[in-house]
mmCIF file of C-alpha atoms and ligand atoms in Angstrom:
data_model
loop_
_atom_site.group_PDB
_atom_site.id
_atom_site.type_symbol
_atom_site.label_atom_id
_atom_site.label_comp_id
_atom_site.label_asym_id
_atom_site.label_seq_id
_atom_site.Cartn_x
_atom_site.Cartn_y
_atom_site.Cartn_z
ATOM 1 C CA MET A 1 -24.897 -6.686 9.272
ATOM 2 C CA LYS A 2 -24.955 -3.028 10.342
ATOM 3 C CA THR A 3 -22.582 -1.650 12.956
ATOM 4 C CA LYS A 4 -21.714 1.771 14.351
ATOM 5 C CA ALA A 5 -18.118 2.789 13.735
ATOM 6 C CA ALA A 6 -15.840 5.837 14.153
ATOM 7 C CA VAL A 7 -14.697 6.858 10.652
ATOM 8 C CA ALA A 8 -11.833 9.204 9.745
ATOM 9 C CA TRP A 9 -12.708 10.547 6.280
ATOM 10 C CA GLN A 10 -9.785 12.815 5.439
ATOM 11 C CA ALA A 11 -6.608 14.151 7.035
ATOM 12 C CA GLY A 12 -7.498 16.840 9.555
ATOM 13 C CA GLN A 13 -11.274 16.468 9.045
ATOM 14 C CA PRO A 14 -13.608 15.676 11.950
ATOM 15 C CA LEU A 15 -14.229 12.094 12.922
ATOM 16 C CA THR A 16 -17.843 10.990 12.457
ATOM 17 C CA ILE A 17 -19.817 8.078 13.830
ATOM 18 C CA GLU A 18 -21.448 6.126 11.030
ATOM 19 C CA THR A 19 -23.645 3.094 10.611
ATOM 20 C CA VAL A 20 -21.587 0.922 8.272
ATOM 21 C CA ASP A 21 -22.042 -2.425 6.523
ATOM 22 C CA LEU A 22 -19.949 -5.226 7.947
ATOM 23 C CA GLN A 23 -19.510 -8.628 6.314
ATOM 24 C CA GLY A 24 -19.114 -11.630 8.591
ATOM 25 C CA PRO A 25 -15.978 -13.753 8.841
ATOM 26 C CA LYS A 26 -14.533 -15.610 5.858
ATOM 27 C CA PHE A 27 -11.776 -18.251 5.956
ATOM 28 C CA GLY A 28 -9.433 -17.680 8.904
ATOM 29 C CA GLU A 29 -11.452 -14.823 10.405
ATOM 30 C CA VAL A 30 -13.653 -14.179 13.418
ATOM 31 C CA LEU A 31 -16.429 -11.684 14.094
ATOM 32 C CA VAL A 32 -15.898 -9.906 17.408
ATOM 33 C CA GLU A 33 -18.426 -7.885 19.399
ATOM 34 C CA ILE A 34 -16.201 -5.097 20.696
ATOM 35 C CA LYS A 35 -16.790 -4.154 24.328
ATOM 36 C CA ALA A 36 -14.007 -1.599 24.843
ATOM 37 C CA THR A 37 -11.503 0.334 22.697
ATOM 38 C CA GLY A 38 -8.703 2.564 23.946
ATOM 39 C CA ILE A 39 -8.023 5.963 22.387
ATOM 40 C CA CYS A 40 -4.394 5.987 21.267
ATOM 41 C CA HIS A 41 -2.074 8.658 19.880
ATOM 42 C CA THR A 42 -1.514 6.574 16.754
ATOM 43 C CA ASP A 43 -5.200 6.882 15.830
ATOM 44 C CA TYR A 44 -4.957 10.609 16.428
ATOM 45 C CA TYR A 45 -1.748 10.852 14.388
ATOM 46 C CA THR A 46 -3.690 9.658 11.337
ATOM 47 C CA LEU A 47 -6.916 11.513 12.139
ATOM 48 C CA CYS A 48 -5.290 14.933 12.590
ATOM 49 C CA GLY A 49 -3.329 14.624 9.331
ATOM 50 C CA ALA A 50 0.155 14.537 10.886
ATOM 51 C CA ASP A 51 0.876 11.130 9.331
ATOM 52 C CA PRO A 52 2.028 11.750 5.751
ATOM 53 C CA GLU A 53 1.176 8.122 5.016
ATOM 54 C CA GLY A 54 -2.324 8.232 6.512
ATOM 55 C CA ILE A 55 -4.893 6.375 4.400
ATOM 56 C CA PHE A 56 -8.580 7.367 4.239
ATOM 57 C CA PRO A 57 -11.409 6.701 4.734
ATOM 58 C CA SER A 58 -10.595 4.509 7.684
ATOM 59 C CA ILE A 59 -12.368 3.022 10.685
ATOM 60 C CA LEU A 60 -10.084 3.893 13.602
ATOM 61 C CA GLY A 61 -9.219 1.784 16.642
ATOM 62 C CA HIS A 62 -6.477 -0.765 17.278
ATOM 63 C CA GLU A 63 -6.726 -1.255 21.050
ATOM 64 C CA GLY A 64 -9.821 -3.386 21.489
ATOM 65 C CA ALA A 65 -11.277 -6.178 23.580
ATOM 66 C CA GLY A 66 -14.491 -8.113 23.097
ATOM 67 C CA THR A 67 -16.256 -11.419 22.594
ATOM 68 C CA VAL A 68 -16.174 -13.751 19.598
ATOM 69 C CA VAL A 69 -19.687 -14.025 18.145
ATOM 70 C CA GLU A 70 -18.981 -15.924 14.908
ATOM 71 C CA VAL A 71 -16.111 -18.113 13.732
ATOM 72 C CA GLY A 72 -15.154 -18.425 10.054
ATOM 73 C CA GLU A 73 -14.056 -21.573 8.238
ATOM 74 C CA GLY A 74 -10.568 -22.881 8.892
ATOM 75 C CA VAL A 75 -10.308 -21.319 12.344
ATOM 76 C CA SER A 76 -9.165 -23.537 15.166
ATOM 77 C CA GLY A 77 -8.664 -22.620 18.789
ATOM 78 C CA PHE A 78 -11.443 -19.999 18.876
ATOM 79 C CA ALA A 79 -15.114 -20.501 19.718
ATOM 80 C CA VAL A 80 -18.202 -18.330 20.080
ATOM 81 C CA GLY A 81 -18.121 -16.712 23.519
ATOM 82 C CA ASP A 82 -14.320 -16.486 23.789
ATOM 83 C CA THR A 83 -12.911 -13.276 25.240
ATOM 84 C CA VAL A 84 -10.280 -11.764 22.946
ATOM 85 C CA ILE A 85 -7.942 -8.796 22.678
ATOM 86 C CA SER A 86 -6.906 -7.354 19.317
ATOM 87 C CA SER A 87 -3.265 -7.287 18.270
ATOM 88 C CA PHE A 88 -2.349 -4.704 15.660
ATOM 89 C CA VAL A 89 0.552 -6.833 14.519
ATOM 90 C CA ASN A 90 -0.502 -9.825 12.532
ATOM 91 C CA MET A 91 1.338 -12.967 13.663
ATOM 92 C CA CYS A 92 1.554 -15.201 10.595
ATOM 93 C CA GLY A 93 3.641 -17.776 12.464
ATOM 94 C CA LYS A 94 5.624 -18.657 9.317
ATOM 95 C CA CYS A 95 7.953 -15.795 8.363
ATOM 96 C CA ARG A 96 11.555 -15.590 9.641
ATOM 97 C CA TYR A 97 10.573 -13.089 12.343
ATOM 98 C CA CYS A 98 7.662 -15.139 13.649
ATOM 99 C CA VAL A 99 9.655 -18.367 13.774
ATOM 100 C CA THR A 100 12.481 -16.663 15.662
ATOM 101 C CA GLY A 101 10.166 -15.285 18.357
ATOM 102 C CA ARG A 102 9.785 -11.754 17.014
ATOM 103 C CA PRO A 103 6.198 -11.680 15.713
ATOM 104 C CA HIS A 104 6.009 -7.901 16.208
ATOM 105 C CA LEU A 105 8.278 -7.664 13.147
ATOM 106 C CA CYS A 106 6.148 -10.151 11.130
ATOM 107 C CA ASP A 107 6.487 -9.632 7.369
ATOM 108 C CA VAL A 108 2.754 -10.205 6.817
ATOM 109 C CA GLY A 109 1.920 -7.786 9.631
ATOM 110 C CA ALA A 110 4.111 -5.118 8.067
ATOM 111 C CA LYS A 111 1.922 -5.177 4.957
ATOM 112 C CA ALA A 112 -1.451 -5.558 6.688
ATOM 113 C CA ILE A 113 -1.826 -1.997 7.950
ATOM 114 C CA ILE A 114 -5.180 -0.848 6.606
ATOM 115 C CA ALA A 115 -6.913 -4.075 5.640
ATOM 116 C CA LEU A 116 -7.086 -7.771 6.459
ATOM 117 C CA PRO A 117 -3.843 -9.678 5.709
ATOM 118 C CA ASP A 118 -5.056 -10.700 2.232
ATOM 119 C CA GLY A 119 -5.729 -7.029 1.421
ATOM 120 C CA SER A 120 -9.505 -7.346 1.458
ATOM 121 C CA LEU A 121 -12.052 -5.352 3.469
ATOM 122 C CA ARG A 122 -15.328 -6.400 5.067
ATOM 123 C CA THR A 123 -16.503 -2.845 5.736
ATOM 124 C CA ARG A 124 -18.396 -0.368 3.520
ATOM 125 C CA ASP A 125 -20.179 2.896 4.151
ATOM 126 C CA ALA A 126 -23.906 3.407 3.445
ATOM 127 C CA SER A 127 -23.212 4.221 -0.219
ATOM 128 C CA GLY A 128 -20.989 1.166 -0.749
ATOM 129 C CA VAL A 129 -17.560 2.837 -0.497
ATOM 130 C CA PRO A 130 -15.032 0.403 1.061
ATOM 131 C CA LEU A 131 -13.724 1.564 4.447
ATOM 132 C CA ASN A 132 -10.144 0.743 5.459
ATOM 133 C CA ILE A 133 -9.509 -0.671 8.920
ATOM 134 C CA PHE A 134 -6.802 1.096 10.896
ATOM 135 C CA SER A 135 -3.830 -1.149 11.761
ATOM 136 C CA ALA A 136 -5.694 -4.197 10.403
ATOM 137 C CA CYS A 137 -8.132 -3.790 13.324
ATOM 138 C CA GLY A 138 -10.680 -0.972 12.976
ATOM 139 C CA VAL A 139 -12.045 -1.838 16.413
ATOM 140 C CA MET A 140 -13.561 1.569 17.220
ATOM 141 C CA ALA A 141 -16.835 -0.055 16.253
ATOM 142 C CA GLU A 142 -19.537 -2.184 17.837
ATOM 143 C CA TYR A 143 -18.447 -5.181 15.758
ATOM 144 C CA ALA A 144 -15.307 -5.992 13.762
ATOM 145 C CA THR A 145 -14.287 -8.847 11.495
ATOM 146 C CA LEU A 146 -10.675 -9.678 12.313
ATOM 147 C CA HIS A 147 -8.141 -12.205 11.098
ATOM 148 C CA VAL A 148 -7.363 -14.821 13.764
ATOM 149 C CA ASP A 149 -3.694 -13.824 13.555
ATOM 150 C CA ASN A 150 -4.752 -10.423 14.924
ATOM 151 C CA VAL A 151 -6.592 -11.712 17.982
ATOM 152 C CA VAL A 152 -5.419 -13.213 21.255
ATOM 153 C CA LYS A 153 -7.715 -15.298 23.420
ATOM 154 C CA ILE A 154 -7.655 -14.523 27.151
ATOM 155 C CA ALA A 155 -9.224 -16.203 30.168
ATOM 156 C CA PRO A 156 -12.704 -14.957 31.093
ATOM 157 C CA GLY A 157 -13.122 -12.633 34.068
ATOM 158 C CA MET A 158 -10.872 -9.781 33.027
ATOM 159 C CA PRO A 159 -12.633 -6.368 32.900
ATOM 160 C CA LEU A 160 -12.611 -5.463 29.210
ATOM 161 C CA PRO A 161 -11.698 -1.750 29.335
ATOM 162 C CA GLN A 162 -8.556 -2.768 31.220
ATOM 163 C CA ALA A 163 -7.964 -5.695 28.850
ATOM 164 C CA ALA A 164 -8.195 -3.376 25.833
ATOM 165 C CA LEU A 165 -5.367 -1.195 27.119
ATOM 166 C CA ILE A 166 -3.036 -4.171 27.160
ATOM 167 C CA SER A 167 -3.208 -4.480 23.392
ATOM 168 C CA CYS A 168 -1.302 -1.273 22.640
ATOM 169 C CA GLY A 169 -0.199 1.257 25.270
ATOM 170 C CA VAL A 170 0.575 -1.184 28.075
ATOM 171 C CA MET A 171 2.250 -3.762 25.852
ATOM 172 C CA THR A 172 4.337 -1.080 24.155
ATOM 173 C CA GLY A 173 5.518 0.492 27.410
ATOM 174 C CA VAL A 174 5.928 -2.487 29.718
ATOM 175 C CA GLY A 175 7.225 -4.648 26.855
ATOM 176 C CA ALA A 176 9.978 -2.111 26.098
ATOM 177 C CA VAL A 177 11.212 -2.684 29.664
ATOM 178 C CA PHE A 178 10.753 -6.467 29.961
ATOM 179 C CA ASN A 179 11.327 -7.672 26.411
ATOM 180 C CA THR A 180 13.510 -5.123 24.647
ATOM 181 C CA ALA A 181 15.695 -3.544 27.347
ATOM 182 C CA LYS A 182 15.462 -6.352 29.936
ATOM 183 C CA VAL A 183 15.956 -3.870 32.788
ATOM 184 C CA GLU A 184 17.693 -5.436 35.815
ATOM 185 C CA PRO A 185 16.847 -4.848 39.498
ATOM 186 C CA GLY A 186 18.613 -1.755 40.772
ATOM 187 C CA ALA A 187 19.149 -0.197 37.335
ATOM 188 C CA SER A 188 18.764 3.557 36.908
ATOM 189 C CA VAL A 189 16.415 4.670 34.172
ATOM 190 C CA LEU A 190 15.307 7.822 32.420
ATOM 191 C CA VAL A 191 11.836 8.000 30.861
ATOM 192 C CA ILE A 192 11.155 10.944 28.544
ATOM 193 C CA GLY A 193 7.408 11.532 28.071
ATOM 194 C CA ALA A 194 4.888 10.460 30.727
ATOM 195 C CA GLY A 195 1.844 9.932 28.494
ATOM 196 C CA GLY A 196 -0.006 6.675 27.826
ATOM 197 C CA VAL A 197 3.155 4.798 26.830
ATOM 198 C CA GLY A 198 5.629 6.562 29.136
ATOM 199 C CA LEU A 199 3.561 5.765 32.233
ATOM 200 C CA ASN A 200 3.701 2.112 31.256
ATOM 201 C CA VAL A 201 7.465 2.245 30.807
ATOM 202 C CA ILE A 202 7.636 3.766 34.298
ATOM 203 C CA GLN A 203 5.494 1.063 35.879
ATOM 204 C CA GLY A 204 7.366 -1.636 33.957
ATOM 205 C CA CYS A 205 10.643 -0.310 35.388
ATOM 206 C CA ALA A 206 9.119 -0.267 38.893
ATOM 207 C CA ILE A 207 7.948 -3.896 38.518
ATOM 208 C CA ALA A 208 11.401 -4.869 37.181
ATOM 209 C CA GLY A 209 12.917 -3.410 40.365
ATOM 210 C CA ALA A 210 14.737 -0.434 38.884
ATOM 211 C CA GLY A 211 16.347 1.774 41.537
ATOM 212 C CA ILE A 212 16.183 5.327 40.275
ATOM 213 C CA ILE A 213 13.391 6.132 37.824
ATOM 214 C CA VAL A 214 13.541 9.682 36.472
ATOM 215 C CA ALA A 215 10.446 10.834 34.545
ATOM 216 C CA VAL A 216 10.493 13.871 32.247
ATOM 217 C CA ASP A 217 7.486 15.722 30.846
ATOM 218 C CA MET A 218 6.240 19.270 30.218
ATOM 219 C CA ALA A 219 2.888 18.801 32.025
ATOM 220 C CA GLU A 220 2.760 18.871 35.829
ATOM 221 C CA HIS A 221 -0.302 16.596 36.030
ATOM 222 C CA LYS A 222 1.540 13.952 33.997
ATOM 223 C CA LEU A 223 4.507 14.199 36.338
ATOM 224 C CA ASP A 224 2.098 13.639 39.263
ATOM 225 C CA LEU A 225 0.833 10.518 37.475
ATOM 226 C CA ALA A 226 4.433 9.464 36.838
ATOM 227 C CA LYS A 227 5.048 9.442 40.606
ATOM 228 C CA GLN A 228 1.919 7.327 41.140
ATOM 229 C CA PHE A 229 3.250 4.834 38.595
ATOM 230 C CA GLY A 230 6.652 4.525 40.262
ATOM 231 C CA ALA A 231 8.885 7.438 39.240
ATOM 232 C CA THR A 232 11.328 8.262 42.032
ATOM 233 C CA HIS A 233 12.246 11.660 40.528
ATOM 234 C CA VAL A 234 10.425 13.956 38.104
ATOM 235 C CA ILE A 235 11.712 16.764 35.925
ATOM 236 C CA ASN A 236 9.561 19.377 34.184
ATOM 237 C CA ALA A 237 11.376 19.774 30.858
ATOM 238 C CA GLY A 238 9.809 23.201 30.403
ATOM 239 C CA LYS A 239 11.572 24.507 33.504
ATOM 240 C CA GLU A 240 14.833 22.535 33.279
ATOM 241 C CA GLU A 241 17.888 24.319 31.869
ATOM 242 C CA ASN A 242 20.144 21.306 31.417
ATOM 243 C CA LEU A 243 18.286 18.011 31.350
ATOM 244 C CA VAL A 244 21.330 15.836 30.658
ATOM 245 C CA LYS A 245 23.348 17.320 33.506
ATOM 246 C CA THR A 246 20.473 16.952 35.986
ATOM 247 C CA VAL A 247 19.843 13.325 34.997
ATOM 248 C CA LYS A 248 23.552 12.506 35.318
ATOM 249 C CA LYS A 249 23.538 14.033 38.798
ATOM 250 C CA LEU A 250 20.401 12.149 39.912
ATOM 251 C CA THR A 251 21.677 8.822 38.575
ATOM 252 C CA GLY A 252 25.252 9.179 39.781
ATOM 253 C CA GLY A 253 26.860 9.474 36.349
ATOM 254 C CA GLY A 254 24.127 8.638 33.848
ATOM 255 C CA ALA A 255 21.204 6.287 33.350
ATOM 256 C CA ASP A 256 21.641 2.606 32.538
ATOM 257 C CA TYR A 257 18.574 2.833 30.299
ATOM 258 C CA ALA A 258 16.872 5.831 28.705
ATOM 259 C CA PHE A 259 13.440 5.431 27.097
ATOM 260 C CA GLU A 260 12.312 8.121 24.658
ATOM 261 C CA CYS A 261 8.504 7.846 24.532
ATOM 262 C CA ILE A 262 7.624 10.880 22.420
ATOM 263 C CA GLY A 263 9.230 10.234 19.023
ATOM 264 C CA LEU A 264 11.300 13.400 18.681
ATOM 265 C CA GLY A 265 14.857 13.255 17.335
ATOM 266 C CA LYS A 266 15.870 16.120 19.628
ATOM 267 C CA MET A 267 14.795 14.151 22.699
ATOM 268 C CA VAL A 268 16.414 10.931 21.440
ATOM 269 C CA GLU A 269 19.667 12.871 21.372
ATOM 270 C CA GLN A 270 19.134 13.971 24.994
ATOM 271 C CA ALA A 271 18.269 10.398 26.031
ATOM 272 C CA PHE A 272 21.507 9.120 24.455
ATOM 273 C CA ARG A 273 23.632 11.827 26.066
ATOM 274 C CA ALA A 274 22.099 11.160 29.506
ATOM 275 C CA LEU A 275 23.330 7.530 29.494
ATOM 276 C CA ARG A 276 26.241 6.279 31.534
ATOM 277 C CA LYS A 277 29.018 4.429 29.724
ATOM 278 C CA GLY A 278 27.689 1.139 28.377
ATOM 279 C CA GLY A 279 24.075 2.346 28.675
ATOM 280 C CA THR A 280 21.233 1.754 26.244
ATOM 281 C CA ALA A 281 18.807 4.312 24.826
ATOM 282 C CA LEU A 282 15.538 3.019 23.371
ATOM 283 C CA VAL A 283 13.275 4.910 21.009
ATOM 284 C CA VAL A 284 9.745 3.858 21.943
ATOM 285 C CA GLY A 285 7.818 6.884 20.641
ATOM 286 C CA VAL A 286 6.706 6.968 17.015
ATOM 287 C CA ALA A 287 8.451 9.805 15.168
ATOM 288 C CA ARG A 288 7.320 11.540 11.998
ATOM 289 C CA GLY A 289 8.788 10.103 8.814
ATOM 290 C CA ASP A 290 10.939 13.201 8.230
ATOM 291 C CA ASP A 291 12.355 13.380 11.781
ATOM 292 C CA ASN A 292 16.082 12.769 12.335
ATOM 293 C CA THR A 293 18.416 12.444 15.275
ATOM 294 C CA SER A 294 22.052 13.355 15.722
ATOM 295 C CA ILE A 295 24.471 11.273 17.803
ATOM 296 C CA LYS A 296 28.095 11.991 18.648
ATOM 297 C CA THR A 297 29.730 9.113 16.780
ATOM 298 C CA ALA A 298 32.782 8.793 19.050
ATOM 299 C CA SER A 299 30.582 8.187 22.109
ATOM 300 C CA ILE A 300 29.333 5.001 20.452
ATOM 301 C CA THR A 301 32.888 3.658 20.336
ATOM 302 C CA PHE A 302 34.553 5.046 23.445
ATOM 303 C CA GLU A 303 31.556 4.771 25.743
ATOM 304 C CA GLU A 304 30.017 1.658 24.178
ATOM 305 C CA LYS A 305 26.580 3.185 24.223
ATOM 306 C CA THR A 306 23.719 1.538 22.377
ATOM 307 C CA LEU A 307 20.850 3.204 20.553
ATOM 308 C CA THR A 308 18.011 0.918 19.578
ATOM 309 C CA GLY A 309 14.281 0.896 19.015
ATOM 310 C CA SER A 310 11.424 -0.886 20.697
ATOM 311 C CA TYR A 311 8.405 -1.491 18.489
ATOM 312 C CA TYR A 312 5.238 -2.646 20.237
ATOM 313 C CA GLY A 313 7.341 -3.618 23.253
ATOM 314 C CA SER A 314 8.926 -6.405 21.160
ATOM 315 C CA ALA A 315 5.592 -8.130 21.795
ATOM 316 C CA ARG A 316 4.840 -11.796 21.492
ATOM 317 C CA PRO A 317 1.127 -11.136 22.017
ATOM 318 C CA ARG A 318 0.001 -14.703 22.696
ATOM 319 C CA GLU A 319 2.669 -15.038 25.378
ATOM 320 C CA ASP A 320 2.750 -11.498 26.719
ATOM 321 C CA PHE A 321 -0.943 -10.521 26.962
ATOM 322 C CA PRO A 322 -1.776 -13.319 29.455
ATOM 323 C CA ARG A 323 1.417 -12.497 31.376
ATOM 324 C CA LEU A 324 0.381 -8.829 31.692
ATOM 325 C CA ILE A 325 -3.109 -9.870 32.789
ATOM 326 C CA ALA A 326 -1.552 -12.047 35.511
ATOM 327 C CA LEU A 327 0.474 -9.037 36.694
ATOM 328 C CA TYR A 328 -2.738 -6.970 36.839
ATOM 329 C CA GLN A 329 -4.585 -9.677 38.731
ATOM 330 C CA SER A 330 -1.769 -9.911 41.288
ATOM 331 C CA LYS A 331 -2.087 -6.114 41.721
ATOM 332 C CA LYS A 332 1.393 -5.355 40.396
ATOM 333 C CA LEU A 333 0.357 -3.817 37.071
ATOM 334 C CA LYS A 334 -1.784 -0.667 37.321
ATOM 335 C CA LEU A 335 -4.545 -0.652 34.712
ATOM 336 C CA ASP A 336 -7.512 0.825 36.601
ATOM 337 C CA GLU A 337 -5.421 3.910 37.338
ATOM 338 C CA LEU A 338 -4.664 4.374 33.618
ATOM 339 C CA ILE A 339 -8.314 4.873 32.696
ATOM 340 C CA THR A 340 -9.082 8.520 33.341
ATOM 341 C CA ARG A 341 -12.410 8.548 31.545
ATOM 342 C CA THR A 342 -14.735 6.303 29.556
ATOM 343 C CA TYR A 343 -16.855 7.414 26.586
ATOM 344 C CA ARG A 344 -19.737 6.105 24.495
ATOM 345 C CA ILE A 345 -18.978 5.553 20.780
ATOM 346 C CA ASP A 346 -20.962 8.737 19.947
ATOM 347 C CA GLU A 347 -18.535 10.643 22.164
ATOM 348 C CA ALA A 348 -15.455 9.519 20.200
ATOM 349 C CA PRO A 349 -14.813 13.051 18.803
ATOM 350 C CA GLN A 350 -14.745 14.363 22.403
ATOM 351 C CA ALA A 351 -12.415 11.529 23.395
ATOM 352 C CA PHE A 352 -9.937 12.641 20.715
ATOM 353 C CA ALA A 353 -10.285 16.287 21.765
ATOM 354 C CA ASP A 354 -9.409 15.223 25.324
ATOM 355 C CA LEU A 355 -6.411 13.234 24.035
ATOM 356 C CA GLU A 356 -5.197 16.227 22.037
ATOM 357 C CA ALA A 357 -5.485 18.401 25.151
ATOM 358 C CA GLY A 358 -3.576 15.820 27.213
ATOM 359 C CA ARG A 359 -6.454 15.472 29.700
ATOM 360 C CA ASN A 360 -6.347 11.687 30.042
ATOM 361 C CA ALA A 361 -3.818 9.029 30.988
ATOM 362 C CA ARG A 362 -6.055 6.918 28.759
ATOM 363 C CA GLY A 363 -9.588 7.429 27.484
ATOM 364 C CA VAL A 364 -11.570 4.297 26.658
ATOM 365 C CA ILE A 365 -14.720 3.878 24.574
ATOM 366 C CA VAL A 366 -17.019 1.390 26.257
ATOM 367 C CA PHE A 367 -19.805 -0.276 24.265
HETATM 368 ZN ZN1 LIG B 1 -1.780 2.470 19.915
HETATM 369 ZN ZN1 LIG B 2 5.143 -13.587 10.480
#
């Protein structure tokens, strides 16, 4: 079949919208009519050429929601008409990580980053050139053939632009709070970066009952959003002389948890220094491959501080996506407020320009 898709051809080159050939589902796969796809920094990271490991040409999109329209052989538990959300980690269910409840670290998923888990592709351009699928999804398209281990079925009735956001930004941010850090009621937290992921860390901390939530960003409009999402204090890093000292003052000696949501070694260092004794700093942002961080070694021993990472909010997608939807439906999780603007697929280049300019909490392509 033919489908429209957003294709990144080369690092730093403009994104174009193409009519591409899409093969239907083979064994273990489903064909999904995509209804909404979020615009994420990770797509942009590849598109703009910042990712030294970016692979081209590639259909972008890894934050999608839609309806199953065809089911391949060997698929159980999915039927035509099911509402699904994509998961950019493949959950094989068999490797040591999957069987110990950590499917976000799945060995199969780690390899399936630009194609289906078996390495094959169902997408070609008009001249027959195979097109990779970003993060094993490639859901910035009207239709996508996905492996069943990359889709999660949800109950009908959920608005799909909101559902799409759950599959990356919301899961990554809220999951870092619930699953990785396990923030307790009354804890004091520092959140560095109030973009798509940072806002979700902030609202996760608010839902978890954190006491003091300090948000840090360079953009005033993001700090305003941070307050809407539950930050009790905001700091403009561009105007702050001594971030660590100010955070220690606001939190009465240092934060219990510090979330770095940018992916900058320099800020990870600040997050670690702003902790109280026994505190935990979590790197949630995705750093460049050549980025490093420097930690005062003695503070690890004498102050028993922990530095760890949170990838994809330590997601167990089949368990966590429905849980996040329930939080949205009970009006605790803010998803409507995250969507600043929606776009048509033809407007995808504009959507990325708006992301680059920091205009949106989240932009969503709606089909
Ligand atoms: Zn993403
Ligand atoms: Zn696995």
